Short mmCIF file of C-alpha atoms and ligand atoms in Angstrom, two decimals:
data_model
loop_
_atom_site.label_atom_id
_atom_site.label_comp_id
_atom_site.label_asym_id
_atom_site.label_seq_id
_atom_site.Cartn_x
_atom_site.Cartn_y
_atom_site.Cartn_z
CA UNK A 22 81.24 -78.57 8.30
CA UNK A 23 85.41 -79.10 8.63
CA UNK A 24 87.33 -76.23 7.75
CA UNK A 25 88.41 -78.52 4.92
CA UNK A 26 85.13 -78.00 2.67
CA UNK A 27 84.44 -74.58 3.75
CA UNK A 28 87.48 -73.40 2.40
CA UNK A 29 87.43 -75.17 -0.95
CA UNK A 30 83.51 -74.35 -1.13
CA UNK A 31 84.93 -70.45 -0.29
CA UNK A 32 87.79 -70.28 -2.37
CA UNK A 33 87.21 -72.42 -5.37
CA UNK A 34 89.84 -73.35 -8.22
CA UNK A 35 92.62 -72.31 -6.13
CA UNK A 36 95.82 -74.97 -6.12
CA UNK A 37 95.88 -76.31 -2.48
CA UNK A 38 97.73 -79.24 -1.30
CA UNK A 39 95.70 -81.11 1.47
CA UNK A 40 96.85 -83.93 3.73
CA UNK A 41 96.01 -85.38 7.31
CA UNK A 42 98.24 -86.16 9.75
CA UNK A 43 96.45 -88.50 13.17
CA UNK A 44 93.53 -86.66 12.21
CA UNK A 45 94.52 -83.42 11.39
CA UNK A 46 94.45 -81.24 8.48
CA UNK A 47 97.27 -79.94 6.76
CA UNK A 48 96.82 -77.38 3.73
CA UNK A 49 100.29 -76.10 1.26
CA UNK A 50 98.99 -72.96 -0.45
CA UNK A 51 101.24 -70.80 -2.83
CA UNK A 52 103.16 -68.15 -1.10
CA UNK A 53 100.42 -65.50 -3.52
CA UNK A 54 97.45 -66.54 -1.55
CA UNK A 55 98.11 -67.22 1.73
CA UNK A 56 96.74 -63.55 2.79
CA UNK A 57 93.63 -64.10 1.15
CA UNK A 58 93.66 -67.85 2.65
CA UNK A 59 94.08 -66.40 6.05
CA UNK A 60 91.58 -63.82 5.99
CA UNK A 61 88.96 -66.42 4.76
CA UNK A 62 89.73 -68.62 7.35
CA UNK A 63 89.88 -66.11 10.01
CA UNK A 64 86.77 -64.26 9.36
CA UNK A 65 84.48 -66.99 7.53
CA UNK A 66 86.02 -70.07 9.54
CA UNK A 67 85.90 -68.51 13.24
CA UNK A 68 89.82 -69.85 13.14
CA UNK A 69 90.13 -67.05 15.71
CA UNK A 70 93.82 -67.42 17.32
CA UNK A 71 97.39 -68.01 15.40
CA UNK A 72 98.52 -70.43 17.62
CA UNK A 73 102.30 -70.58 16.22
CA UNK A 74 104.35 -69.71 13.28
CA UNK A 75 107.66 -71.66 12.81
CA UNK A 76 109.80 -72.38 9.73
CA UNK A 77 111.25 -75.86 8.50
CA UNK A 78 114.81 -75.95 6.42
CA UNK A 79 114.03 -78.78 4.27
CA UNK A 80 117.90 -78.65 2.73
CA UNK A 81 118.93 -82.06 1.70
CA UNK A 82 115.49 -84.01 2.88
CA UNK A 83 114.72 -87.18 0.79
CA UNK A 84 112.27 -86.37 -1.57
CA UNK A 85 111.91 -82.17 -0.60
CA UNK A 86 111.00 -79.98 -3.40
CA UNK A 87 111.29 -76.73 -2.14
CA UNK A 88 113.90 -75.44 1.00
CA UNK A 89 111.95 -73.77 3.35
CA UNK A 90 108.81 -73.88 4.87
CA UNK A 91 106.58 -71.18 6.74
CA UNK A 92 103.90 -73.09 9.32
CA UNK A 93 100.96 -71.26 10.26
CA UNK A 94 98.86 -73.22 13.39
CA UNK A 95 95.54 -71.95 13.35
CA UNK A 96 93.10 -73.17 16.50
CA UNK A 97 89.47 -72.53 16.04
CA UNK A 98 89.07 -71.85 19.99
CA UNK A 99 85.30 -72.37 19.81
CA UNK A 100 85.15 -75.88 18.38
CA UNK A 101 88.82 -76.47 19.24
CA UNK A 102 89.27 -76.99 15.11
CA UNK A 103 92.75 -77.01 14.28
CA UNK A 104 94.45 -76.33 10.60
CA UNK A 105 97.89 -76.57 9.87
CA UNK A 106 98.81 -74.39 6.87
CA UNK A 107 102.06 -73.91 5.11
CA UNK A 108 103.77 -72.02 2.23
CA UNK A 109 106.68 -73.23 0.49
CA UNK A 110 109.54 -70.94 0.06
CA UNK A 111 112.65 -71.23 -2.08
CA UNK A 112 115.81 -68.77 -2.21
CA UNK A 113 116.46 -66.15 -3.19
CA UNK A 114 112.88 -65.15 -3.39
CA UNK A 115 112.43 -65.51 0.84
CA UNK A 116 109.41 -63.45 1.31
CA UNK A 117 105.83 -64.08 2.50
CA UNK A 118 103.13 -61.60 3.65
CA UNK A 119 103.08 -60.52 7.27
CA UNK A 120 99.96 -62.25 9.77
CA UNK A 121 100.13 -59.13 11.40
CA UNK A 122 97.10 -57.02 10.11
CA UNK A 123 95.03 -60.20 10.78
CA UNK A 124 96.30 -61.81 13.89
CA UNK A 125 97.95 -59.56 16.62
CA UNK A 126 100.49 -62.52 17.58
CA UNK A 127 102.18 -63.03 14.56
CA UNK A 128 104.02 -59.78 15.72
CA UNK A 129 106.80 -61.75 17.68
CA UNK A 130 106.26 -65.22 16.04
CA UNK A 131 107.42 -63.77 12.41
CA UNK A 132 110.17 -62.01 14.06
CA UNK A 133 111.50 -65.03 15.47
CA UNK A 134 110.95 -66.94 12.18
CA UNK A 135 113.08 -64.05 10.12
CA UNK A 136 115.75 -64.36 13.27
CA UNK A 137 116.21 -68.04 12.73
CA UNK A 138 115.91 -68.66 8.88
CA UNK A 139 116.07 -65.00 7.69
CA UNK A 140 112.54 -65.03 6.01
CA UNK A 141 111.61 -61.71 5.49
CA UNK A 142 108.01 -60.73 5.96
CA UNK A 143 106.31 -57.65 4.01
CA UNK A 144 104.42 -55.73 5.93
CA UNK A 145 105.62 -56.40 9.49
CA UNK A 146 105.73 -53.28 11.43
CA UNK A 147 108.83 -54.16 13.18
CA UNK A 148 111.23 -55.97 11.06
CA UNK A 149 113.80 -56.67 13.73
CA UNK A 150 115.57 -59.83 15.49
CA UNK A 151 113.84 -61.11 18.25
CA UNK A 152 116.30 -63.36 20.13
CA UNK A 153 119.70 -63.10 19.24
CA UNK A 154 122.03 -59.90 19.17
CA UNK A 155 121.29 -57.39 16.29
CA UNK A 156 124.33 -57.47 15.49
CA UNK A 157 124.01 -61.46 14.60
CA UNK A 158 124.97 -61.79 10.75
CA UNK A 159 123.68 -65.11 10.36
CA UNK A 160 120.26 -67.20 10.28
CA UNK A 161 121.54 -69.98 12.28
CA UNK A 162 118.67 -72.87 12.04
CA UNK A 163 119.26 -73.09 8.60
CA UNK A 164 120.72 -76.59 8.18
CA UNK A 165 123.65 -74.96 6.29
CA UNK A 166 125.50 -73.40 9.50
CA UNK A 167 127.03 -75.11 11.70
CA UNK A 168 125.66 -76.12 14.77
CA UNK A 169 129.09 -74.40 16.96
CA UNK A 170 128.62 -71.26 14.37
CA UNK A 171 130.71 -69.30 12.68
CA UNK A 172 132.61 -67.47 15.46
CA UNK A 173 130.25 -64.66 16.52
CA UNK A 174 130.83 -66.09 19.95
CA UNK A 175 134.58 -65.45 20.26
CA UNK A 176 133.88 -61.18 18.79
CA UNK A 177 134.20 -59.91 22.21
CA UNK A 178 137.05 -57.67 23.86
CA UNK A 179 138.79 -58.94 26.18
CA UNK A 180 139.15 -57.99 29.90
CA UNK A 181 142.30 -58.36 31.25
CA UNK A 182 143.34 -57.93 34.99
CA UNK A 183 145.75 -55.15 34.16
CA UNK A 184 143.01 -53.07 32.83
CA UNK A 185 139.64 -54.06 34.67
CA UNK B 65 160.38 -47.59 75.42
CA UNK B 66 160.91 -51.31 75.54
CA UNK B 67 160.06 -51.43 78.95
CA UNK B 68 156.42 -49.44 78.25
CA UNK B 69 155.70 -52.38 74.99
CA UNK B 70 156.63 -54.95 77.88
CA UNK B 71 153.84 -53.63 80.05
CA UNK B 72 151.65 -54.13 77.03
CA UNK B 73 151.89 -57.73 77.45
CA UNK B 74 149.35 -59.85 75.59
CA UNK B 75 146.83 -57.07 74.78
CA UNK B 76 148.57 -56.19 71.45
CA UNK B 77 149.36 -58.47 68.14
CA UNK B 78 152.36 -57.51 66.05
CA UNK B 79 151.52 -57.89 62.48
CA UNK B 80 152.66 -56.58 59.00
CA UNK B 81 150.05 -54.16 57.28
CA UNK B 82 149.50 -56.18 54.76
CA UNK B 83 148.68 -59.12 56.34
CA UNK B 84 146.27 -57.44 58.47
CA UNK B 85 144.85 -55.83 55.47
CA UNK B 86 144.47 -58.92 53.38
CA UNK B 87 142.91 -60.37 56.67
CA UNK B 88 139.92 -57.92 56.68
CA UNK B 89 139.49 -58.14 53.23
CA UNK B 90 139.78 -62.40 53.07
CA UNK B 91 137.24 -62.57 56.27
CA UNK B 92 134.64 -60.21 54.79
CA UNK B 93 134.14 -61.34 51.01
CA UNK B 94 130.96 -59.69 49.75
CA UNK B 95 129.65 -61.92 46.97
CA UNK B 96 128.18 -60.50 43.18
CA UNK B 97 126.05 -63.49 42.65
CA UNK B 98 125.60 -63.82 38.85
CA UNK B 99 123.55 -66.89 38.69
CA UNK B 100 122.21 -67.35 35.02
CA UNK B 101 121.46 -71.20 35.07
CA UNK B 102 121.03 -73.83 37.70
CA UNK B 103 124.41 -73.28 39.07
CA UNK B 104 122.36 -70.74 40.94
CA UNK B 105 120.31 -73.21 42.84
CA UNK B 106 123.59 -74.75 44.31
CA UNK B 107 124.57 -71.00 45.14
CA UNK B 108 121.70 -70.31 46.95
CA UNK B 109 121.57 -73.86 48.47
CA UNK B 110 125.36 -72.76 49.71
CA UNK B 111 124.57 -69.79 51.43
CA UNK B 112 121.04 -70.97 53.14
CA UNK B 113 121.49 -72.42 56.47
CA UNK B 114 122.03 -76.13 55.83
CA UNK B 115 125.43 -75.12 54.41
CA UNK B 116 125.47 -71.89 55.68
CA UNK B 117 128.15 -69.96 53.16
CA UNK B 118 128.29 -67.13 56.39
CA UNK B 119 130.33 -68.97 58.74
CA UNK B 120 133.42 -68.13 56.17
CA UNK B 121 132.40 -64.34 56.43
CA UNK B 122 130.63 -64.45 52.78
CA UNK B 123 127.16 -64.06 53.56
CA UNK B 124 126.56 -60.99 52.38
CA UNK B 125 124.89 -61.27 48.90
CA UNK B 126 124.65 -57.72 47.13
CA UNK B 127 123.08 -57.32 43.74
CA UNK B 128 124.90 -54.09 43.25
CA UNK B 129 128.38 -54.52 41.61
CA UNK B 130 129.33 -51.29 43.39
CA UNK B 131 129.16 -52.99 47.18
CA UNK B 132 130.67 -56.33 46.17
CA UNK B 133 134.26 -57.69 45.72
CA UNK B 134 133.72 -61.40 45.09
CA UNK B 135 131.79 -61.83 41.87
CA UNK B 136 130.29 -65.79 41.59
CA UNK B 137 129.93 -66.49 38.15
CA UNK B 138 127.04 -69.62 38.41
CA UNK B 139 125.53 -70.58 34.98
CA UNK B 140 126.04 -70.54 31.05
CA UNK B 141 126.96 -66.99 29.57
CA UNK B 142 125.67 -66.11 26.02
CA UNK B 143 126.49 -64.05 23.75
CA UNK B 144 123.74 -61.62 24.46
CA UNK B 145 124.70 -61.77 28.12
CA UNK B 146 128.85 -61.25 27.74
CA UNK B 147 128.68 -57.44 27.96
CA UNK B 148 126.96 -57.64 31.15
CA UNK B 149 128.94 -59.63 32.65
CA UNK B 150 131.43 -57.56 31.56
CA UNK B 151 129.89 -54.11 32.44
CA UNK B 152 129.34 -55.59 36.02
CA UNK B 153 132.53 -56.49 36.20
CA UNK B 154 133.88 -53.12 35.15
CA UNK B 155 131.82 -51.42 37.87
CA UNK B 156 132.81 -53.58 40.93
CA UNK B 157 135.38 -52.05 43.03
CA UNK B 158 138.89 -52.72 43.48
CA UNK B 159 140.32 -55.45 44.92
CA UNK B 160 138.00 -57.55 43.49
CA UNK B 161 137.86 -61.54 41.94
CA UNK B 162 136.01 -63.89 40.57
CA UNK B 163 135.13 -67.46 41.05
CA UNK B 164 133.31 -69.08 37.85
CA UNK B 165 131.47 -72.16 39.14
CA UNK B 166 129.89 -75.03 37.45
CA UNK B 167 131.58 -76.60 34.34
CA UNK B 168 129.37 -74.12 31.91
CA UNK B 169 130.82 -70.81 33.46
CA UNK B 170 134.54 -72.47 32.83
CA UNK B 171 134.30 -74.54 29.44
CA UNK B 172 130.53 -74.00 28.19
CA UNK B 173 130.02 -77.00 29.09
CA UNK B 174 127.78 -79.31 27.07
CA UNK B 175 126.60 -76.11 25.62
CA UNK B 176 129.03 -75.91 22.40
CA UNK B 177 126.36 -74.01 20.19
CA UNK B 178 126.50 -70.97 18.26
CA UNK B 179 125.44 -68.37 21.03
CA UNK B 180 127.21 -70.31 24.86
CA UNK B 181 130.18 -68.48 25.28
CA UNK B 182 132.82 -71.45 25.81
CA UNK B 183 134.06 -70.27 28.86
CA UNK B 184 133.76 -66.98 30.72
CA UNK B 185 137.92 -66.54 31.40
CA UNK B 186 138.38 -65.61 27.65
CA UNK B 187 136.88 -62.95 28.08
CA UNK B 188 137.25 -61.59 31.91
CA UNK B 189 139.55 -62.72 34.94
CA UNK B 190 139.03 -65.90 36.86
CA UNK B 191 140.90 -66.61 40.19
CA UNK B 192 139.26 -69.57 41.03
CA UNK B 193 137.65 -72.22 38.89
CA UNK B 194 135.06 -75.32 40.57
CA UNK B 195 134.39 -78.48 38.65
CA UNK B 196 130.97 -80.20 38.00
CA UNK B 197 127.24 -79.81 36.75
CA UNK B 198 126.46 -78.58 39.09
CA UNK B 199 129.39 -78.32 41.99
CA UNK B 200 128.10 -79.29 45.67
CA UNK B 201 127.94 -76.30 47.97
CA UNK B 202 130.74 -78.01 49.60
CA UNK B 203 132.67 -77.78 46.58
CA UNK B 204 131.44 -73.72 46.62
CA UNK B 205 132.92 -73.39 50.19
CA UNK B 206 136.14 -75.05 49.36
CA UNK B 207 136.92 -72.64 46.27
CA UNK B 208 136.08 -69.95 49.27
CA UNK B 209 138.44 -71.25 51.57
CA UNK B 210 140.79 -71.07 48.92
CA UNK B 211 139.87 -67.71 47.81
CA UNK B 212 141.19 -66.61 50.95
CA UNK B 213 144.05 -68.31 51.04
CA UNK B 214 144.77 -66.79 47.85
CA UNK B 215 143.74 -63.37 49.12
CA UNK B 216 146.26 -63.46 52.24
CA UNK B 217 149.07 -64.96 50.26
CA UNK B 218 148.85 -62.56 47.42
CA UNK B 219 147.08 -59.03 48.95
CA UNK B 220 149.16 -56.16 49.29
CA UNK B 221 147.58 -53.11 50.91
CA UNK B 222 149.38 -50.73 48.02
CA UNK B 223 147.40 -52.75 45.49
CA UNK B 224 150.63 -53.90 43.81
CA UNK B 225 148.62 -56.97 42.43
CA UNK B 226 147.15 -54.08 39.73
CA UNK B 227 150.08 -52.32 39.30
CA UNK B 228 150.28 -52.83 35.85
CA UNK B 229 147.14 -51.72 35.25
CA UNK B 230 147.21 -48.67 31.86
CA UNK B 231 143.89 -47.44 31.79
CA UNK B 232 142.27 -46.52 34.70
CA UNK B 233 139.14 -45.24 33.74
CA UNK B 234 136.01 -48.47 33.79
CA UNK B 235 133.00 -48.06 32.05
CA UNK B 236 131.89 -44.56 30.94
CA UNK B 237 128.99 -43.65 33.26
CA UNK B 238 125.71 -42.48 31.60
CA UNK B 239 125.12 -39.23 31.61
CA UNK B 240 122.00 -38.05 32.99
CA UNK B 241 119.79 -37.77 30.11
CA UNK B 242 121.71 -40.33 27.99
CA UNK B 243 119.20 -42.91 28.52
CA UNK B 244 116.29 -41.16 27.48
CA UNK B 245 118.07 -39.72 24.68
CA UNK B 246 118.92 -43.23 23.40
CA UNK B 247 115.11 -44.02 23.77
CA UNK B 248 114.33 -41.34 21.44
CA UNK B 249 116.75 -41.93 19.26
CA UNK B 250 114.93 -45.80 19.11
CA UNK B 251 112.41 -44.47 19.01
CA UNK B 252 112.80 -42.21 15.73
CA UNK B 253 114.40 -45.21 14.11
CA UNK B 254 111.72 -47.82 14.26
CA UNK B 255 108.70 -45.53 14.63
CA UNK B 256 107.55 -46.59 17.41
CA UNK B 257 105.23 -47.53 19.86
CA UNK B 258 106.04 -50.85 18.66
CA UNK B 259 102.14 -51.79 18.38
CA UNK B 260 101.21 -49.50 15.60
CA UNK B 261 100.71 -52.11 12.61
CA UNK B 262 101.11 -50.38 9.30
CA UNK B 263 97.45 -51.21 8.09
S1 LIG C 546 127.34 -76.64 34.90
FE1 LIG C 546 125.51 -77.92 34.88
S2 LIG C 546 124.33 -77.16 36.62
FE2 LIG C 546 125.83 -75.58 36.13
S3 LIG C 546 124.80 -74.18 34.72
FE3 LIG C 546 125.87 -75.72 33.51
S4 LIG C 546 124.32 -77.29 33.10
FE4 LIG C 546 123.59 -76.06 34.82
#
C-alpha cells in the first residue's frame, strides 16, 4: 500500500493537498499538522530517513498563493518510497515545528533553511546560522535581495601597507 | 691600503648594502600559498617539476605565515574567509608582499554575489596582480620575476619602504588560556554539546 492511502486511511479528515509529479507524490499540509504528519509517516510508514529540507520563495510566481515554502524529502530506504511534503508559509507568521525530535538530520538542514530565508523553527536545539557569518543581517535567497547584496561584503577594515 | 685591495683582485665584489640585501631577500622568496579555489591547481602545477617554480629561488612553500614573506593569494575570498586572510597577513613577517593571482583574487571575478569579496586589494596590499581564470604557471613565474625586480629596485635594508608605518603592534596574540576560555564561554551560551535535542 503507497504511502498515499496509508496516510489518509491514518489520518482521516485532515485538509491535505496531493499531487504527482513523473510519478511521485507530493503532499501540502497546514503548517499545524505537519508534526503529527511526520511522526505518522515516520513511525507507521517506515519513511525512515529525511533526505532534505529546503525552502522555495514563491514572491511574484504566476499563480502563487502563499510566499514561502518549507520541503520535507522523505525516502522510505526499505522500499525506496519517496514523499515529498511541504508547508506553506506566509510573513510575518515564519514559523514551523522543528524535524529534530524525529529525524536527527534536520539538525543542520533547518539551520540552513532559517540561514537562507530566515524561517524560524520552534524547537531546534541550536537556532544558529549555518553558512554565512553570524553577523549576516540578511536572508539572502529570498527573491527580494539582491543577488550582489546589500553591502555586507565591503564591512571590513582595511589593511593598509603603512600599518600591516 | 690601496695597494693591499689591489692584491684582492677578483676575489671580492663591491656592492651597496642594500642591493646586496634586496638580493638575498629577491633570490630566496618563501611563498604563503593561500589557495582557496582552482587558482590553486595552477599554483601547485607552478611549483611541481614540469614548471618547476624553484629555479627562481621560490620553492619553498610554508603553511606558517610566520616563515614566509611572499603570500600567493590563488582563489575567490568570501566574506567568511576575509579575516583570515587578513590575520595571516598580520602575522607574516616583515618585508613581506603579496601577489593575488587569478582574476577572482583581483576583481571577484564572475563571482559578483552577496558573500565574493570583489577583490582582495580593498582590503589588504597587493604588489603584484596576474590576469586570467586561471593564469598559466608561466604567467605565475613572470609576476615572480617581476616580484624581484620590484624587490631589488625598491628594498632598502633600513626598511624605509614601511617607514610610515603608526602602529606597530599586528594581531593581539592569544593568551594562553584564551581559547579555551572562549569555548566555555560558547559553550554557556548555546548550552551545548550541540547534540542534546530539547525533547
Ligand atoms: S580566476 Fe578562475 S581559476 Fe582562478 S579561482 Fe577564479 S574561477 Fe577559479
Amino acid at each position: 500500500m503507497s504511502c498515499k492511502d496509508n496516510l489518509d486511511k491514518l489520518l482521516p479528515g485532515k485538509s491535505r493537498t496531493w499531487t504527482k509529479f513523473k510519478d511521485q507524490d507530493r503532499v501540502i499540509v497546514p503548517a499545524a499538522d505537519l508534526t503529527e504528519t511526520m511522526r505518522t509517516l515516520r513511525d507507521q510508514c517506515s519513511m525512515d530517513m529525511l533526505v532534505d529540507v529546503t525552502g522555495v520563495d514563491w514572491l511574484d510566481y504566476e499563480g502563487a498563493k502563499d510566499r514561502f515554502e518549507v520541503v520535507y524529502c522523505l525516502l522510505n530506504v526499505e522500499s525506496g518510497e519517496r514523499l515529498v511534503v511541504s508547508v506553506m508559509l506566509n510573513e510575518p507568521d515564519l514559523e514551523v515545528d522543528s524535524m529534530t525530535s524525529l529525524y536527527k538530520s534536520a539538525d543542520w538542514l533547518e539551520r540552513e533553511v532559517y540561514d537562507m530565508f530566515g524561517i524560524t523553527f520552534k524547537g531546534h536545539p541550536n537556532p544558529k546560522r549555518l553558512l554565512l557569518p553570524e553577523l549576516f543581517a540578511a536572508f539572502p535567497l529570498r527573491k527580494d535581495y539582491p543577488v550582489q547584496g546589500r553591502g555586507e561584503r565591503h564591512n571590513f577594515p582595511v589593511i593598509t601597507r603603512a600599518e600591516s | 691600503m690601496a695597494q693591499q685591495l689591489k692584491q684582492l683582485g677578483d676575489s671580492v665584489l663591491w656592492t651597496k648594502l642594500d642591493s646586496a640585501a634586496s638580493w638575498a631577500r629577491k633570490n630566496s622568496l618563501w611563498p604563503m600559498p593561500f589557495a582557496t579555489a582552482c587558482c590553486g591547481i595552477e599554483l601547485m602545477a607552478a611549483s611541481s617539476s614540469r614548471h618547476d617554480l624553484s629555479r627562481f629561488g621560490s620553492e619553498v612553500m610554508r603553511f606558517s605565515p610566520r616563515q614566509c614573506d611572499l603570500m600567493i593569494v590563488a582563489g575567490r575570498v568570501v566574506m567568511k574567509m576575509l579575516p583570515v586572510l587578513q590575520r595571516i597577513w598580520q602575522q607574516m613577517s616583515e618585508p613581506k608582499w603579496c601577489i593575488s593571482m587569478g582574476a577572482c583574487a583581483c576583481t571577484g571575478g564572475v563571482f559578483d554575489t552577496y558573500s565574493v569579496v570583489q577583490g582582495i586589494d580593498r582590503f589588504i596590499p597587493v604588489d603584484m596582480y596576474i590576469p586570467g581564470c586561471p593564469p598559466r604557471p608561466e604567467q605565475l613565474i613572470r609576476a615572480l620575476l617581476d616580484l624581484q625586480d620590484k624587490i631589488q629596485n625598491t628594498g632598502t635594508v633600513h626598511f624605509t619602504e614601511f617607514a610610515k608605518r603608526e602602529t606597530p603592534e599586528g594581531p593581539v596574540v592569544f593568551e594562553a588560556d584564551e581559547i579555551a576560555r572562549i569555548r566555555n564561554q560558547d559553550r554557556m551560551k548555546l548550552s551545548l554539546p550541540i547534540y542534546n535535542p530539547r525533547h
